Amino acid sequence: KQEVTQIPAALSVPEGENLVLNCSFTDSAIYNLQWFRQDPGKGLTSLLLIQSSQREQTSGRLNASLDKSSGRSTLYIAASQPGDSATYLCAPGGEYNNNDMRFGAGTRLTVKP
Amino acid sequence: DGGITQSPKYLFRKEGQNVTLSCEQNLNHDAMYWYRQDPGQGLRLIYYSQIVNDFQKGDIAEGYSVSREKKESFPLTVTSAQKNPTAFYLCASSIGTGAYGYTFGSGTRLTVV
């Protein structure tokens, strides 16, 4: 069964810093990996989806990389802003089945003005 | 705009009651999912459905029931057999097995009173 770990569990940075969030997973037989953002009391908003054949995806100030063989993904946030404060979750998706997407507990990010 | 609508946003349940959470999508997605989120934990899969009139148990199905009579709708009933139902419930959908990622609703917070 896929196990997903996100480090650190919480992170507080001053505005303007570049930062990296880490995600590791135990089963490398994944189809894709999705990064989500969750604001308090809200649903999940998809940020980036990386297919297993890709090594990275970029959207604005966000860049996600995937090293499938080592079971790692990172989310890089450039020039952080207070509006980036949220919990970030990663979810590797299984190769064949709908029930194989597993979630980490997330990294709670606070960006101070 | 296409999306997933969950209702109600907040729900209170008395001991011994069954309650039903609504999830409707207009994305024409084949698959739908129910997840439970507890503080500090990742999302856990309750039930999922790949096609109309078919659904499968996830990791924590005990005490829950679902139906999938229409492609657009996947309601979740929390029965009195669920001993610890207080949680945040999230509904999601995907095209097929999730190769193009998941889309989430805004969630329902259920509290036992």
mmCIF file of C-alpha atoms in Angstrom:
data_model
loop_
_atom_site.group_PDB
_atom_site.id
_atom_site.type_symbol
_atom_site.label_atom_id
_atom_site.label_comp_id
_atom_site.label_asym_id
_atom_site.label_seq_id
_atom_site.Cartn_x
_atom_site.Cartn_y
_atom_site.Cartn_z
ATOM 1 C CA LYS A 1 0.000 0.000 0.000
ATOM 2 C CA GLN A 2 1.307 3.418 -0.974
ATOM 3 C CA GLU A 3 2.601 5.540 1.924
ATOM 4 C CA VAL A 4 3.067 9.271 1.377
ATOM 5 C CA THR A 5 5.196 11.514 3.596
ATOM 6 C CA GLN A 6 5.440 15.278 3.400
ATOM 7 C CA ILE A 7 8.249 17.185 5.035
ATOM 8 C CA PRO A 8 8.189 19.599 6.741
ATOM 9 C CA ALA A 9 4.771 19.358 8.390
ATOM 10 C CA ALA A 10 4.767 23.129 8.888
ATOM 11 C CA LEU A 11 6.850 25.968 7.522
ATOM 12 C CA SER A 12 6.912 29.683 8.270
ATOM 13 C CA VAL A 13 8.850 32.061 6.038
ATOM 14 C CA PRO A 14 9.065 35.811 5.441
ATOM 15 C CA GLU A 15 7.534 37.185 2.279
ATOM 16 C CA GLY A 16 9.745 37.016 -0.791
ATOM 17 C CA GLU A 17 11.592 33.817 0.068
ATOM 18 C CA ASN A 18 11.917 30.930 -2.337
ATOM 19 C CA LEU A 19 10.943 27.643 -0.729
ATOM 20 C CA VAL A 20 10.768 23.910 -1.374
ATOM 21 C CA LEU A 21 8.158 21.460 -0.130
ATOM 22 C CA ASN A 22 9.028 17.780 -0.169
ATOM 23 C CA CYS A 23 6.924 14.699 -0.857
ATOM 24 C CA SER A 24 8.116 11.097 -0.738
ATOM 25 C CA PHE A 25 6.209 7.947 -1.584
ATOM 26 C CA THR A 26 6.981 4.269 -1.141
ATOM 27 C CA ASP A 27 5.595 2.721 -4.341
ATOM 28 C CA SER A 28 7.165 4.077 -7.514
ATOM 29 C CA ALA A 29 4.594 2.389 -9.798
ATOM 30 C CA ILE A 30 2.590 5.568 -10.180
ATOM 31 C CA TYR A 31 0.690 6.965 -13.144
ATOM 32 C CA ASN A 32 0.972 10.595 -12.133
ATOM 33 C CA LEU A 33 1.365 12.893 -9.144
ATOM 34 C CA GLN A 34 -0.831 15.846 -8.297
ATOM 35 C CA TRP A 35 -0.093 18.801 -6.009
ATOM 36 C CA PHE A 36 -3.018 20.510 -4.312
ATOM 37 C CA ARG A 37 -3.544 23.589 -2.202
ATOM 38 C CA GLN A 38 -6.068 23.639 0.654
ATOM 39 C CA ASP A 39 -7.161 26.780 2.461
ATOM 40 C CA PRO A 40 -8.612 26.371 5.994
ATOM 41 C CA GLY A 41 -12.078 24.803 5.886
ATOM 42 C CA LYS A 42 -12.046 24.592 2.096
ATOM 43 C CA GLY A 43 -11.745 21.930 -0.556
ATOM 44 C CA LEU A 44 -8.623 21.073 -2.538
ATOM 45 C CA THR A 45 -7.495 23.172 -5.484
ATOM 46 C CA SER A 46 -5.309 21.458 -8.051
ATOM 47 C CA LEU A 47 -2.004 23.235 -8.640
ATOM 48 C CA LEU A 48 0.010 20.932 -10.873
ATOM 49 C CA LEU A 49 -0.317 17.463 -12.364
ATOM 50 C CA ILE A 50 2.823 15.617 -13.430
ATOM 51 C CA GLN A 51 2.516 12.507 -15.554
ATOM 52 C CA SER A 52 4.922 9.668 -14.753
ATOM 53 C CA SER A 53 6.760 10.252 -18.044
ATOM 54 C CA GLN A 54 7.465 13.893 -17.149
ATOM 55 C CA ARG A 55 10.118 15.267 -14.844
ATOM 56 C CA GLU A 56 8.569 18.623 -14.066
ATOM 57 C CA GLN A 57 5.663 20.986 -14.556
ATOM 58 C CA THR A 58 5.516 24.747 -14.140
ATOM 59 C CA SER A 59 2.678 27.153 -13.499
ATOM 60 C CA GLY A 60 3.562 30.753 -12.755
ATOM 61 C CA ARG A 61 5.701 30.862 -9.615
ATOM 62 C CA LEU A 62 5.200 27.144 -8.976
ATOM 63 C CA ASN A 63 7.426 24.359 -10.249
ATOM 64 C CA ALA A 64 6.917 20.709 -9.384
ATOM 65 C CA SER A 65 9.471 18.019 -10.106
ATOM 66 C CA LEU A 66 9.101 14.265 -10.062
ATOM 67 C CA ASP A 67 11.741 11.582 -9.586
ATOM 68 C CA LYS A 68 9.616 8.492 -9.914
ATOM 69 C CA SER A 69 12.395 5.953 -9.427
ATOM 70 C CA SER A 70 13.436 7.423 -6.080
ATOM 71 C CA GLY A 71 9.865 8.092 -4.955
ATOM 72 C CA ARG A 72 10.228 11.848 -4.567
ATOM 73 C CA SER A 73 8.534 15.013 -5.690
ATOM 74 C CA THR A 74 9.218 18.612 -4.780
ATOM 75 C CA LEU A 75 7.119 21.736 -5.082
ATOM 76 C CA TYR A 76 9.156 24.910 -5.519
ATOM 77 C CA ILE A 77 7.481 28.247 -4.782
ATOM 78 C CA ALA A 78 9.331 31.319 -5.978
ATOM 79 C CA ALA A 79 9.070 34.748 -4.385
ATOM 80 C CA SER A 80 6.514 33.641 -1.782
ATOM 81 C CA GLN A 81 3.584 35.933 -0.916
ATOM 82 C CA PRO A 82 1.203 36.044 2.076
ATOM 83 C CA GLY A 83 -1.533 34.760 -0.256
ATOM 84 C CA ASP A 84 0.450 31.533 -0.636
ATOM 85 C CA SER A 85 -0.328 30.671 2.998
ATOM 86 C CA ALA A 86 -2.223 27.367 2.919
ATOM 87 C CA THR A 87 -1.707 23.638 3.303
ATOM 88 C CA TYR A 88 -0.085 21.914 0.357
ATOM 89 C CA LEU A 89 -0.825 18.242 -0.313
ATOM 90 C CA CYS A 90 0.752 15.828 -2.726
ATOM 91 C CA ALA A 91 -1.020 12.778 -4.114
ATOM 92 C CA PRO A 92 0.664 10.108 -6.230
ATOM 93 C CA GLY A 93 -1.844 8.274 -8.412
ATOM 94 C CA GLY A 94 -1.794 4.504 -8.878
ATOM 95 C CA GLU A 95 -1.128 2.906 -12.194
ATOM 96 C CA TYR A 96 -4.338 1.036 -12.818
ATOM 97 C CA ASN A 97 -7.026 1.656 -10.286
ATOM 98 C CA ASN A 98 -9.251 4.519 -9.220
ATOM 99 C CA ASN A 99 -8.684 3.722 -5.566
ATOM 100 C CA ASP A 100 -4.923 4.090 -5.707
ATOM 101 C CA MET A 101 -4.501 7.839 -5.271
ATOM 102 C CA ARG A 102 -2.986 8.407 -1.838
ATOM 103 C CA PHE A 103 -2.521 11.664 0.034
ATOM 104 C CA GLY A 104 0.148 12.980 2.329
ATOM 105 C CA ALA A 105 -0.868 14.859 5.491
ATOM 106 C CA GLY A 106 0.366 18.070 3.916
ATOM 107 C CA THR A 107 2.736 20.933 4.646
ATOM 108 C CA ARG A 108 1.143 23.932 6.348
ATOM 109 C CA LEU A 109 2.800 27.037 4.929
ATOM 110 C CA THR A 110 2.660 30.482 6.509
ATOM 111 C CA VAL A 111 4.162 33.428 4.629
ATOM 112 C CA LYS A 112 4.611 36.464 6.867
ATOM 113 C CA PRO A 113 4.307 39.980 5.412
ATOM 114 C CA ASP B 1 -18.677 26.953 -15.182
ATOM 115 C CA GLY B 2 -18.147 23.247 -14.618
ATOM 116 C CA GLY B 3 -17.417 21.999 -11.160
ATOM 117 C CA ILE B 4 -18.408 19.934 -8.161
ATOM 118 C CA THR B 5 -21.014 21.127 -5.693
ATOM 119 C CA GLN B 6 -21.188 19.713 -2.187
ATOM 120 C CA SER B 7 -24.026 20.488 0.181
ATOM 121 C CA PRO B 8 -24.600 21.361 2.879
ATOM 122 C CA LYS B 9 -21.423 23.160 3.901
ATOM 123 C CA TYR B 10 -22.064 22.368 7.583
ATOM 124 C CA LEU B 11 -24.100 19.474 8.955
ATOM 125 C CA PHE B 12 -24.938 18.463 12.492
ATOM 126 C CA ARG B 13 -25.928 14.944 13.410
ATOM 127 C CA LYS B 14 -27.492 13.646 16.570
ATOM 128 C CA GLU B 15 -26.478 10.317 17.992
ATOM 129 C CA GLY B 16 -28.228 7.447 16.194
ATOM 130 C CA GLN B 17 -29.185 9.477 13.130
ATOM 131 C CA ASN B 18 -28.385 8.806 9.502
ATOM 132 C CA VAL B 19 -27.405 11.842 7.447
ATOM 133 C CA THR B 20 -26.815 12.241 3.716
ATOM 134 C CA LEU B 21 -24.182 14.442 2.106
ATOM 135 C CA SER B 22 -24.815 15.606 -1.425
ATOM 136 C CA CYS B 23 -22.254 15.706 -4.256
ATOM 137 C CA GLU B 24 -23.145 16.844 -7.786
ATOM 138 C CA GLN B 25 -20.798 17.403 -10.736
ATOM 139 C CA ASN B 26 -21.366 18.894 -14.181
ATOM 140 C CA LEU B 27 -17.940 18.024 -15.561
ATOM 141 C CA ASN B 28 -19.163 14.889 -17.345
ATOM 142 C CA HIS B 29 -16.611 12.908 -15.350
ATOM 143 C CA ASP B 30 -16.999 9.160 -15.199
ATOM 144 C CA ALA B 31 -15.569 8.514 -11.752
ATOM 145 C CA MET B 32 -16.517 9.997 -8.398
ATOM 146 C CA TYR B 33 -15.005 9.617 -4.945
ATOM 147 C CA TRP B 34 -15.677 10.335 -1.283
ATOM 148 C CA TYR B 35 -12.832 11.124 1.089
ATOM 149 C CA ARG B 36 -12.716 11.819 4.790
ATOM 150 C CA GLN B 37 -10.220 14.290 6.280
ATOM 151 C CA ASP B 38 -9.350 14.446 9.973
ATOM 152 C CA PRO B 39 -7.114 17.141 11.511
ATOM 153 C CA GLY B 40 -3.444 16.580 10.790
ATOM 154 C CA GLN B 41 -4.110 13.569 8.592
ATOM 155 C CA GLY B 42 -4.168 12.922 4.893
ATOM 156 C CA LEU B 43 -7.379 12.195 3.037
ATOM 157 C CA ARG B 44 -8.728 8.658 3.340
ATOM 158 C CA LEU B 45 -10.899 7.044 0.667
ATOM 159 C CA ILE B 46 -14.390 5.972 1.755
ATOM 160 C CA TYR B 47 -16.065 4.889 -1.505
ATOM 161 C CA TYR B 48 -15.559 5.401 -5.202
ATOM 162 C CA SER B 49 -17.614 4.816 -8.341
ATOM 163 C CA GLN B 50 -16.300 4.376 -11.857
ATOM 164 C CA ILE B 51 -19.669 4.156 -13.633
ATOM 165 C CA VAL B 52 -23.369 4.563 -12.928
ATOM 166 C CA ASN B 53 -24.903 1.850 -10.738
ATOM 167 C CA ASP B 54 -21.506 0.590 -9.638
ATOM 168 C CA PHE B 55 -19.356 1.548 -6.643
ATOM 169 C CA GLN B 56 -16.517 0.072 -4.623
ATOM 170 C CA LYS B 57 -15.413 0.298 -0.997
ATOM 171 C CA GLY B 58 -12.334 2.279 -0.168
ATOM 172 C CA ASP B 59 -10.123 1.995 2.897
ATOM 173 C CA ILE B 60 -12.674 3.118 5.519
ATOM 174 C CA ALA B 61 -16.143 2.174 4.176
ATOM 175 C CA GLU B 62 -17.581 0.816 7.420
ATOM 176 C CA GLY B 63 -20.513 2.896 8.634
ATOM 177 C CA TYR B 64 -21.021 4.613 5.274
ATOM 178 C CA SER B 65 -23.179 3.904 2.219
ATOM 179 C CA VAL B 66 -23.418 5.418 -1.264
ATOM 180 C CA SER B 67 -25.480 5.250 -4.451
ATOM 181 C CA ARG B 68 -24.738 6.190 -8.049
ATOM 182 C CA GLU B 69 -28.050 6.344 -9.915
ATOM 183 C CA LYS B 70 -26.972 9.228 -12.142
ATOM 184 C CA LYS B 71 -23.607 10.111 -13.619
ATOM 185 C CA GLU B 72 -23.777 13.567 -12.068
ATOM 186 C CA SER B 73 -24.619 12.540 -8.506
ATOM 187 C CA PHE B 74 -22.866 10.496 -5.797
ATOM 188 C CA PRO B 75 -24.523 11.003 -2.392
ATOM 189 C CA LEU B 76 -22.892 9.678 0.782
ATOM 190 C CA THR B 77 -24.936 8.501 3.763
ATOM 191 C CA VAL B 78 -23.260 8.460 7.158
ATOM 192 C CA THR B 79 -25.121 5.835 9.144
ATOM 193 C CA SER B 80 -25.511 5.393 12.886
ATOM 194 C CA ALA B 81 -23.005 2.537 12.620
ATOM 195 C CA GLN B 82 -20.220 5.069 12.028
ATOM 196 C CA LYS B 83 -19.004 5.640 15.596
ATOM 197 C CA ASN B 84 -16.789 8.649 14.971
ATOM 198 C CA PRO B 85 -18.338 10.602 12.107
ATOM 199 C CA THR B 86 -17.123 14.088 13.023
ATOM 200 C CA ALA B 87 -14.827 15.049 10.145
ATOM 201 C CA PHE B 88 -14.487 17.054 6.941
ATOM 202 C CA TYR B 89 -15.883 15.167 3.929
ATOM 203 C CA LEU B 90 -14.626 15.827 0.417
ATOM 204 C CA CYS B 91 -16.087 14.670 -2.868
ATOM 205 C CA ALA B 92 -13.975 14.423 -6.014
ATOM 206 C CA SER B 93 -14.330 13.357 -9.626
ATOM 207 C CA SER B 94 -12.060 12.346 -12.480
ATOM 208 C CA ILE B 95 -12.096 11.323 -16.121
ATOM 209 C CA GLY B 96 -11.664 7.569 -16.141
ATOM 210 C CA THR B 97 -9.003 6.333 -13.746
ATOM 211 C CA GLY B 98 -7.603 9.754 -12.961
ATOM 212 C CA ALA B 99 -4.937 10.090 -15.627
ATOM 213 C CA TYR B 100 -5.891 13.762 -15.995
ATOM 214 C CA GLY B 101 -6.089 14.393 -12.277
ATOM 215 C CA TYR B 102 -8.860 14.849 -9.755
ATOM 216 C CA THR B 103 -11.235 17.769 -9.190
ATOM 217 C CA PHE B 104 -12.549 18.385 -5.677
ATOM 218 C CA GLY B 105 -15.638 20.007 -4.194
ATOM 219 C CA SER B 106 -15.558 22.509 -1.347
ATOM 220 C CA GLY B 107 -16.366 19.974 1.366
ATOM 221 C CA THR B 108 -18.965 19.321 4.069
ATOM 222 C CA ARG B 109 -18.074 19.582 7.733
ATOM 223 C CA LEU B 110 -20.057 17.064 9.768
ATOM 224 C CA THR B 111 -20.303 17.397 13.530
ATOM 225 C CA VAL B 112 -21.995 15.052 15.993
ATOM 226 C CA VAL B 113 -23.955 16.904 18.668
#
